[in-house]
């Protein structure tokens, strides 16, 4: 496997886990983070943040896009987890 491909995979997985943990820990009580548009905004901002790194020789624009997709899926996963946990807290115990 080439170095570029390994960076692409690492960027996607890293974006997923960084965003998922950040949303679950820091943005738990923020209503905007639980919006349906939050994953899309997170993905676009993450792509825009990493896109200047495409000037480096081993990093391409696809790496930035993969990081953004990972961030989008991570925010979506955290959003669903928070909703599920919130529903369990509201359930009455028998």
Coordinates of C-alpha atoms in Angstrom, one line a residue:
X1 CA 0.0 0.0 0.0
X2 CA 1.2 3.5 -0.8
X3 CA 1.7 6.2 1.8
X4 CA -1.0 8.3 0.2
X5 CA -3.6 5.6 0.6
X6 CA -2.7 5.0 4.2
X7 CA -3.0 8.7 4.9
X8 CA -6.4 8.7 3.2
X9 CA -7.6 5.8 5.4
X10 CA -6.1 7.4 8.6
X11 CA -7.7 10.7 7.8
X12 CA -11.2 9.2 7.4
X13 CA -10.9 7.1 10.6
X14 CA -9.3 9.9 12.5
X15 CA -12.0 12.4 11.5
X16 CA -14.7 9.9 12.5
X17 CA -13.3 9.2 16.0
X18 CA -12.3 12.8 16.8
X19 CA -15.6 14.2 15.8
X20 CA -17.7 11.5 17.5
X21 CA -15.8 11.8 20.8
X22 CA -15.9 15.7 20.7
X23 CA -19.7 15.7 20.1
X24 CA -20.4 13.1 22.7
X25 CA -18.3 14.7 25.4
X26 CA -18.3 18.5 24.8
X27 CA -21.4 19.1 22.8
X28 CA -23.8 16.8 24.7
X29 CA -26.0 19.6 25.9
X30 CA -25.8 21.9 22.9
X31 CA -29.1 21.9 21.0
X32 CA -27.5 22.9 17.7
X33 CA -25.2 19.8 17.8
X34 CA -28.3 17.6 17.8
X35 CA -29.8 19.2 14.7
X36 CA -30.2 17.3 11.5
X37 CA -27.9 19.7 9.8
X38 CA -25.0 19.4 12.3
X39 CA -23.3 16.5 10.6
X40 CA -23.3 18.3 7.2
X41 CA -21.9 21.4 8.7
X42 CA -19.2 19.4 10.6
X43 CA -18.2 17.7 7.4
X44 CA -17.9 20.8 5.3
X45 CA -16.0 22.7 8.0
X46 CA -13.6 19.8 8.5
X47 CA -13.0 19.5 4.8
X48 CA -12.3 23.3 4.6
X49 CA -10.0 23.1 7.6
X50 CA -7.8 20.3 6.2
X51 CA -7.9 21.4 2.5
X52 CA -4.8 23.7 2.8
X53 CA -2.8 20.6 3.8
X54 CA -3.3 19.4 0.2
X55 CA -0.3 21.6 -0.7
X56 CA 1.9 19.0 0.9
X57 CA 3.3 16.3 -1.4
X58 CA 1.8 13.2 0.4
X59 CA -1.6 14.7 1.1
X60 CA -4.2 15.2 -1.7
X61 CA -7.5 16.9 -1.8
X62 CA -9.2 13.5 -1.5
X63 CA -7.6 13.2 1.9
X64 CA -9.3 16.4 3.0
X65 CA -12.6 15.1 1.6
X66 CA -12.2 11.8 3.3
X67 CA -11.5 13.6 6.6
X68 CA -14.6 15.6 6.1
X69 CA -16.7 12.5 5.4
X70 CA -15.3 10.9 8.5
X71 CA -16.2 14.0 10.5
X72 CA -19.7 14.0 9.0
X73 CA -20.3 10.3 9.9
X74 CA -18.8 10.8 13.3
X75 CA -21.1 13.7 14.1
X76 CA -24.1 11.7 12.9
X77 CA -23.1 8.7 15.0
X78 CA -22.7 10.8 18.1
X79 CA -26.0 12.6 17.4
X80 CA -27.8 9.2 17.3
X81 CA -26.1 7.9 20.4
X82 CA -27.1 11.0 22.3
X83 CA -30.7 10.7 21.3
X84 CA -30.8 7.1 22.2
X85 CA -29.2 7.8 25.7
X86 CA -31.6 10.7 26.2
X87 CA -34.6 8.4 25.5
X88 CA -33.3 5.8 27.9
X89 CA -33.0 8.4 30.7
X90 CA -36.6 9.5 30.1
X91 CA -38.0 6.0 30.4
X92 CA -39.6 5.2 33.7
X93 CA -38.2 2.3 35.6
X94 CA -40.7 -0.5 36.5

